GROMACS .gro file of C-alpha atoms in nm:
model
  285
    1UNK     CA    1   0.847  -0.252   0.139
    2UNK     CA    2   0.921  -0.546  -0.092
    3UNK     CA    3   1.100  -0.449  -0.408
    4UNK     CA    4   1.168  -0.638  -0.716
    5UNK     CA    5   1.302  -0.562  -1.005
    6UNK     CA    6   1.151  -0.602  -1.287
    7UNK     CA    7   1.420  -0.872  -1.467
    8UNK     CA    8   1.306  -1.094  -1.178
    9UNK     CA    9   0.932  -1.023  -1.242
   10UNK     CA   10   0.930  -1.146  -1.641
   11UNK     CA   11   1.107  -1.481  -1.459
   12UNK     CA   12   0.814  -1.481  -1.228
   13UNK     CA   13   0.538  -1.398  -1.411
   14UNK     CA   14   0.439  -1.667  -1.652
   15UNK     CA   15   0.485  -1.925  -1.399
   16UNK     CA   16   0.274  -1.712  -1.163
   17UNK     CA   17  -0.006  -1.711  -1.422
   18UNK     CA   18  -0.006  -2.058  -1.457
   19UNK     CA   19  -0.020  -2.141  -1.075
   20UNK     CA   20  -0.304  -1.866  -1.071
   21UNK     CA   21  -0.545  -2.076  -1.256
   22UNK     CA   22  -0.519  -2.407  -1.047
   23UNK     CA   23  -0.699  -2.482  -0.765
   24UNK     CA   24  -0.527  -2.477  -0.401
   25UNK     CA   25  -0.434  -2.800  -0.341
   26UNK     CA   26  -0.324  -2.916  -0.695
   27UNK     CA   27  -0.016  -3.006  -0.712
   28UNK     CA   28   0.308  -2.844  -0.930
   29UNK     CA   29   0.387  -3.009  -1.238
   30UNK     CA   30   0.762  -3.084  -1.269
   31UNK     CA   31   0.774  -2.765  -1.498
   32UNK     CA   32   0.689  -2.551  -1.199
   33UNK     CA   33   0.911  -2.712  -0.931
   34UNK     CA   34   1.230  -2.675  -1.162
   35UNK     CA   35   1.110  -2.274  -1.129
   36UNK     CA   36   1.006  -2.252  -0.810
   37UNK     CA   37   1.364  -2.318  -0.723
   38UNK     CA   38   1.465  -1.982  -0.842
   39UNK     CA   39   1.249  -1.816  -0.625
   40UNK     CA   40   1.288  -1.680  -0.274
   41UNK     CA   41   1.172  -1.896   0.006
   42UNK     CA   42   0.829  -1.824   0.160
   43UNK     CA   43   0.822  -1.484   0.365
   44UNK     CA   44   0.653  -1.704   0.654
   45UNK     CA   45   0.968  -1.948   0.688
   46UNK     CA   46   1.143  -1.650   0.734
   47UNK     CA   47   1.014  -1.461   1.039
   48UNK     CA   48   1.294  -1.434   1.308
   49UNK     CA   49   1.215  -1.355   1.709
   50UNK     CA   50   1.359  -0.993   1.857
   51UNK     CA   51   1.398  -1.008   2.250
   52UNK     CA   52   1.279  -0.631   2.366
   53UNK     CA   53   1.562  -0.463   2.552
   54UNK     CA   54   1.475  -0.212   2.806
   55UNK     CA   55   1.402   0.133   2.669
   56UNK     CA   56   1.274   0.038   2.325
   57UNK     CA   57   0.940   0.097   2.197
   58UNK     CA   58   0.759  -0.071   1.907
   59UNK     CA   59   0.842   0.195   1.639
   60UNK     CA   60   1.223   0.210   1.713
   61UNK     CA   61   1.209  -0.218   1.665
   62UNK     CA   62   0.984  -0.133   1.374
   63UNK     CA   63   1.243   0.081   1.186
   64UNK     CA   64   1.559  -0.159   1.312
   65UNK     CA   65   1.399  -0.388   1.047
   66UNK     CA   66   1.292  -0.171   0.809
   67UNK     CA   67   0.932  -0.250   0.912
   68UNK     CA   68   0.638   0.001   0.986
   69UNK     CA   69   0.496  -0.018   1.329
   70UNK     CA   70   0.141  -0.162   1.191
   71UNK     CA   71   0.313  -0.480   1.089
   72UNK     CA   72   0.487  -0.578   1.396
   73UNK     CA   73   0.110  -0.512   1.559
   74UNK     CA   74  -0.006  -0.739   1.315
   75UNK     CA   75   0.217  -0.991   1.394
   76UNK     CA   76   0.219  -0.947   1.744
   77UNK     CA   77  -0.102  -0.937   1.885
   78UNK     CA   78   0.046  -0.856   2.210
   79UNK     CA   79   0.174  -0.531   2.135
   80UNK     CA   80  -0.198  -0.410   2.039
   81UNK     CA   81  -0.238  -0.266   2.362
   82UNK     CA   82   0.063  -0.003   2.242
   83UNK     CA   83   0.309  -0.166   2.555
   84UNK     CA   84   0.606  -0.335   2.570
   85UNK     CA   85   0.755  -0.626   2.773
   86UNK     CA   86   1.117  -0.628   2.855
   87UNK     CA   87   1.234  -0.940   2.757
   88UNK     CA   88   0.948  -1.100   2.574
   89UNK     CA   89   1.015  -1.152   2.196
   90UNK     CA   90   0.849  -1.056   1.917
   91UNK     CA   91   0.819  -1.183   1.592
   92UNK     CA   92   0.977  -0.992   1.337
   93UNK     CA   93   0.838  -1.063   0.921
   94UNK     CA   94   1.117  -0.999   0.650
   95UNK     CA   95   0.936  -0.706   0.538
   96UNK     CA   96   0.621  -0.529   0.538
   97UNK     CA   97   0.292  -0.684   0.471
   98UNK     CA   98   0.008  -0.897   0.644
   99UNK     CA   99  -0.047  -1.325   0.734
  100UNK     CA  100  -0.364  -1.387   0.668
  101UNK     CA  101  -0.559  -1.719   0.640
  102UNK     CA  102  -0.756  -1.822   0.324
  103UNK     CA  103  -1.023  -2.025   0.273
  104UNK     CA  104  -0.995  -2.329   0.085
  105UNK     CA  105  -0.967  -2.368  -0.305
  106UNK     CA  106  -0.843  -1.971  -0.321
  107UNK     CA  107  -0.659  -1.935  -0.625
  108UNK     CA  108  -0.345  -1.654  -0.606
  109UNK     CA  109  -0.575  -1.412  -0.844
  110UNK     CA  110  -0.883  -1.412  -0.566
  111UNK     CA  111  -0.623  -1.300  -0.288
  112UNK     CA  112  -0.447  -1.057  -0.471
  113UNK     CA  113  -0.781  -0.918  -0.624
  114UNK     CA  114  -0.892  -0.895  -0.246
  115UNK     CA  115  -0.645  -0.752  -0.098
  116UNK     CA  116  -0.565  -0.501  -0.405
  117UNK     CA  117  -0.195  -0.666  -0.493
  118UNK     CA  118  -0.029  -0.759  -0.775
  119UNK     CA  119  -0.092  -1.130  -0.847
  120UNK     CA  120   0.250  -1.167  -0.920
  121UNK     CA  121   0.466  -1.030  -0.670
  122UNK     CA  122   0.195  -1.206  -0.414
  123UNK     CA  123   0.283  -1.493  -0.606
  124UNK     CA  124   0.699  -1.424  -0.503
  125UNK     CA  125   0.658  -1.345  -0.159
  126UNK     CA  126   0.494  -1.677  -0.096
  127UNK     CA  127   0.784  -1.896  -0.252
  128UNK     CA  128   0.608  -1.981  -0.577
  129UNK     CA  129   0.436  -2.244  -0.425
  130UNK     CA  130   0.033  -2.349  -0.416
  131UNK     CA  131  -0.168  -2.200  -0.211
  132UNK     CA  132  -0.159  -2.276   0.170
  133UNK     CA  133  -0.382  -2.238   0.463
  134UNK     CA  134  -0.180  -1.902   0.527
  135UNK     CA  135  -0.024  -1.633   0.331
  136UNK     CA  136   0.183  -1.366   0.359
  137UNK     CA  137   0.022  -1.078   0.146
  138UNK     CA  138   0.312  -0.799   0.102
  139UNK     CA  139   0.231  -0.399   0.129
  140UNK     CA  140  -0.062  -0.449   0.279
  141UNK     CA  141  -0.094  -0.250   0.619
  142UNK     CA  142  -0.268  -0.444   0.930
  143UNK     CA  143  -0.551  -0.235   1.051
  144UNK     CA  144  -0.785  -0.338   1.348
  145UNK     CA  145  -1.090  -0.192   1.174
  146UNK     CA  146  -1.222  -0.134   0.808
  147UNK     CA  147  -1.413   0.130   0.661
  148UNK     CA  148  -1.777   0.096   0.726
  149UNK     CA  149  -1.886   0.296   0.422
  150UNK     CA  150  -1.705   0.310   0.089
  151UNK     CA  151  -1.538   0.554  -0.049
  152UNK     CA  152  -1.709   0.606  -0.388
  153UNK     CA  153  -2.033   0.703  -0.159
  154UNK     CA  154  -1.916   0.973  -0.006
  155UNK     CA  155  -1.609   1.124  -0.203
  156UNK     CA  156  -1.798   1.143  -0.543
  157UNK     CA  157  -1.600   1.458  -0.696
  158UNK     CA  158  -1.298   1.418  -0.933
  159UNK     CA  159  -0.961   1.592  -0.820
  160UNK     CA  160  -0.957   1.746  -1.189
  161UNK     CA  161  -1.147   1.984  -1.424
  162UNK     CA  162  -1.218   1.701  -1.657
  163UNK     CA  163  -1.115   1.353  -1.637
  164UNK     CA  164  -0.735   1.217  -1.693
  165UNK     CA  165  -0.558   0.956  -1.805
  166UNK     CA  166  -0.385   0.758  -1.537
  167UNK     CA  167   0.013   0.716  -1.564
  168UNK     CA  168   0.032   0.459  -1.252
  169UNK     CA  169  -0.224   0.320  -1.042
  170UNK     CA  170  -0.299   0.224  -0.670
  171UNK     CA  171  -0.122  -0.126  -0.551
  172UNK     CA  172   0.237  -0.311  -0.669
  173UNK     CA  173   0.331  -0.130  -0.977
  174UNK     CA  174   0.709  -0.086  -1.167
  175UNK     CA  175   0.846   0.207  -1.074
  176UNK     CA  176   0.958   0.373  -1.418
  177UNK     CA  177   1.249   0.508  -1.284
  178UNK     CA  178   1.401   0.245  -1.094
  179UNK     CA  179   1.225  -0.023  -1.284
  180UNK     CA  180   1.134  -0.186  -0.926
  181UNK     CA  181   0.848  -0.292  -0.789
  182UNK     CA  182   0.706  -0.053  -0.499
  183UNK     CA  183   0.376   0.000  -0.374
  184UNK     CA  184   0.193   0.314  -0.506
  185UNK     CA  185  -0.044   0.466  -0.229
  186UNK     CA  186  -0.238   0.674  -0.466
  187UNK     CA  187  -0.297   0.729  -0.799
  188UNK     CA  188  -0.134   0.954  -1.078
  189UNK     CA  189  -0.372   1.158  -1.322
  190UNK     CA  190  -0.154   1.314  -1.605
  191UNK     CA  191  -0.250   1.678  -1.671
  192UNK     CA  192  -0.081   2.032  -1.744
  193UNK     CA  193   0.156   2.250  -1.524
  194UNK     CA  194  -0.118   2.489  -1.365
  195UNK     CA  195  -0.385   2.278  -1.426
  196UNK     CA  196  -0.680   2.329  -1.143
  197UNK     CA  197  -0.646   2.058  -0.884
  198UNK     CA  198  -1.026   2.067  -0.665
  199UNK     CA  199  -1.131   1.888  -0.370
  200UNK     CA  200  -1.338   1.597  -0.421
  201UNK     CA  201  -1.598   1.628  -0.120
  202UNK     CA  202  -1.641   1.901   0.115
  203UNK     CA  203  -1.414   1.914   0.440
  204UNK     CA  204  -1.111   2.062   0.693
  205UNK     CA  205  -0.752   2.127   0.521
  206UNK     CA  206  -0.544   1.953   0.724
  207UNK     CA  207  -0.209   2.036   0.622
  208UNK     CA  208  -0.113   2.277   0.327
  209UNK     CA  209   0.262   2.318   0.232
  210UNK     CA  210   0.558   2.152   0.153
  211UNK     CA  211   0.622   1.775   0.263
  212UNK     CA  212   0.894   1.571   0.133
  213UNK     CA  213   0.855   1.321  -0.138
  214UNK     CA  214   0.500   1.462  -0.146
  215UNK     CA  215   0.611   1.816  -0.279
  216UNK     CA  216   0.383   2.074  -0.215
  217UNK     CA  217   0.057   1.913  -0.062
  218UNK     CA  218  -0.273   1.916   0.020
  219UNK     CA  219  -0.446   1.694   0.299
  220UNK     CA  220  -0.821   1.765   0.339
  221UNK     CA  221  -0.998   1.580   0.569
  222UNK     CA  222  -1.381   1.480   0.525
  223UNK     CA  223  -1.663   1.327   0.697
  224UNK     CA  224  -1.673   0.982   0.844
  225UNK     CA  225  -1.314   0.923   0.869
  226UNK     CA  226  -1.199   1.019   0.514
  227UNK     CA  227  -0.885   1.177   0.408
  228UNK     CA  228  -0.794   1.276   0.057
  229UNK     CA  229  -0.427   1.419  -0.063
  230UNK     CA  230  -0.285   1.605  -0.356
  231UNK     CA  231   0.045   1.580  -0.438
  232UNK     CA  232   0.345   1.733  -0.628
  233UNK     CA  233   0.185   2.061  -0.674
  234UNK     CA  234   0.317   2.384  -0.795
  235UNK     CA  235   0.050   2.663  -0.606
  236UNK     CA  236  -0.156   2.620  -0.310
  237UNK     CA  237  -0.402   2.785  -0.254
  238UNK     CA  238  -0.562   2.706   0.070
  239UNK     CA  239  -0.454   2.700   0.427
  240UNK     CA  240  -0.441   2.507   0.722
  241UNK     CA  241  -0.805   2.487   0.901
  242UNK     CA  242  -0.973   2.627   0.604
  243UNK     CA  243  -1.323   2.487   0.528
  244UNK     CA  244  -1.392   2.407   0.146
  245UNK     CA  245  -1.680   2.257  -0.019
  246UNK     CA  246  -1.643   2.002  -0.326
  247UNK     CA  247  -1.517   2.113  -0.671
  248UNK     CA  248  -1.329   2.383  -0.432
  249UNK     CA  249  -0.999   2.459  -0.572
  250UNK     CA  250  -0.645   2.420  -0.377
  251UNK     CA  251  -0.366   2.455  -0.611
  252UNK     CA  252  -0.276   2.360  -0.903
  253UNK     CA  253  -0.096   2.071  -1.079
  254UNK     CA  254   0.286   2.064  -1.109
  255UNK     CA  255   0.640   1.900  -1.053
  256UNK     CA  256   0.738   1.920  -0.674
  257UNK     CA  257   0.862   1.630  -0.469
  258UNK     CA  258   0.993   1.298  -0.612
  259UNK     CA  259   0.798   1.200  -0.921
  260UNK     CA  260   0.739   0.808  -1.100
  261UNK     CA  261   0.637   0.993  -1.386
  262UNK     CA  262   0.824   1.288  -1.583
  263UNK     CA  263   0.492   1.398  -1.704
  264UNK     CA  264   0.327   1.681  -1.524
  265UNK     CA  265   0.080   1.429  -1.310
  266UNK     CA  266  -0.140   1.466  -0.991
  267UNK     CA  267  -0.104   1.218  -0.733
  268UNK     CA  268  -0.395   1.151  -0.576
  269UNK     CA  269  -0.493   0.912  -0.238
  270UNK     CA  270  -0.730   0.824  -0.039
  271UNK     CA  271  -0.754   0.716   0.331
  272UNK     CA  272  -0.923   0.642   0.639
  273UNK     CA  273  -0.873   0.645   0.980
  274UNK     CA  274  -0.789   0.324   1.224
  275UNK     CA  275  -0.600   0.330   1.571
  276UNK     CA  276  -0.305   0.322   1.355
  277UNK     CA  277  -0.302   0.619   1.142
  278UNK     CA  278  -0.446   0.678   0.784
  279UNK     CA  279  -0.427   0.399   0.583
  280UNK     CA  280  -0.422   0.430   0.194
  281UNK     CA  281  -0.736   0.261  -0.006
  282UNK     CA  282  -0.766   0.222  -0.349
  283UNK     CA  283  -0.975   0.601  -0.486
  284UNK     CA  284  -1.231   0.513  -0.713
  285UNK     CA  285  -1.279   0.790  -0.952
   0.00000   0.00000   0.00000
């Protein structure tokens, strides 16, 4: 995870925004060069190589650097068959996130609108500089396969009696408390302690308890490859295995886990499946 803080990101930001509405290949006024000196370099001109020693496997490499396993995958297509060579090297990104290659005359806002990021920090991780033929795009998990239905058509309850305002949304946001920039897997609905929290399409509970940062939590899992969690709750009320239908209810909200928010919230993501676990998407409620 790439984190900021937020100091940095009012340095960033206006010269981002400016960048964001020229085309690829322009090139920086003098204005911008003077301030692209005060950012980091590019994440790409900073991948280093990792020789595999005998023994390891891809997630002990992965959390070595702080990584996740998907990204070294990414990187590496060699390691998509899940084996390792002794010896061989790998290469090894400066944090988590995805290269990808853009087609020409992309501005900075059409990637990070595509790939659900904030402009911004997208704007950082790639030096400050003009678009290139590739870009790193940070958070972002590699999958090897998409959804092939959205998730608005099949998950088309709300996780709430009636609907709430949102203290921090899916993608690169500040983190209140820290005042960094991390990326938010979910989304948090402000409502009252004890507060109904309901499933949003029918399915399997796939876990029901405590879980770390998470609190108490829900995990249903639905048709087609969907997932949906609910987070930081004070009662649950359903059980592993158990079958519920939509508008079912399975606790209720409260202040378990670690919070962004000191408001009562719910936090609330979606996911699918890939070869690579459940992968957050942004919910659309």
């Amino acid at each position: 995870m790439i984190t900021l803080s937020y100091s940095t990101l009012l340095t960033v930001l206006p010269l981002g925004l400016l960048l964001l509405t020229t085309a690829a290949n322009s090139a920086p006024s003098n204005n911008v060069s003077t301030a692209t000196s005060s950012c980091p370099p590019p994440a790409l001109s900073r991948l280093t190589r990792h020789k595999v020693a005998p023994g390891e496997t891809i997630e002990a490499i992965a959390q070595k650097y702080n990584l996740i396993s998907a990204t070294l995958i990414g990187f590496n297509p060699t390691l998509r068959t899940g084996q390792l060579t002794v010896g061989s090297e790998i290469v090894i990104p400066p944090f988590n996130g995805i290269r990808v290659e853009v087609p020409p005359n992309q501005s900075w806002q059409q990637i990070a609108t595509k790939y659900k990021v904030r402009a911004d920090v997208l704007f950082e991780a790639n030096g400050c500089q003009p678009v290139s033929q590739f870009v790193f795009v940070p958070g972002v998990n590699w999958s090897p396969e998409a959804p092939s239905t959205s998730a608005s058509s099949l998950l088309t309850g709300y996780p709430l009696p009636t609907k709430a305002p949102v203290a921090m949304g899916y993608g690169w946001q500040i983190n209140p408390n820290t005042g960094q920039v991390v990326f938010h897997s979910g989304v948090d609905l402000l409502a009252p302690v004890g507060t109904n929290v309901q499933a949003v399409a029918a399915g399997t509970i796939a876990f029901a308890g405590e879980q770390g940062s998470y609190g108490n939590l829900v995990v249903v899992n639905h048709a087609e490859g969907r997932q949906t969690r609910y987070a930081h709750l004070q009662k649950v009320s359903v059980t592993t295995g158990q079958i519920v239908e939509q508008g079912q209810v399975l606790g209720t909200v409260g202040t378990t886990g670690e919070r962004t928010s000191a408001e009562p919230h719910l936090h609330f993501e979606v996911r699918y499946n890939s070869s690579l676990g459940w992968v957050a998407e942004e919910p659309t409620l």
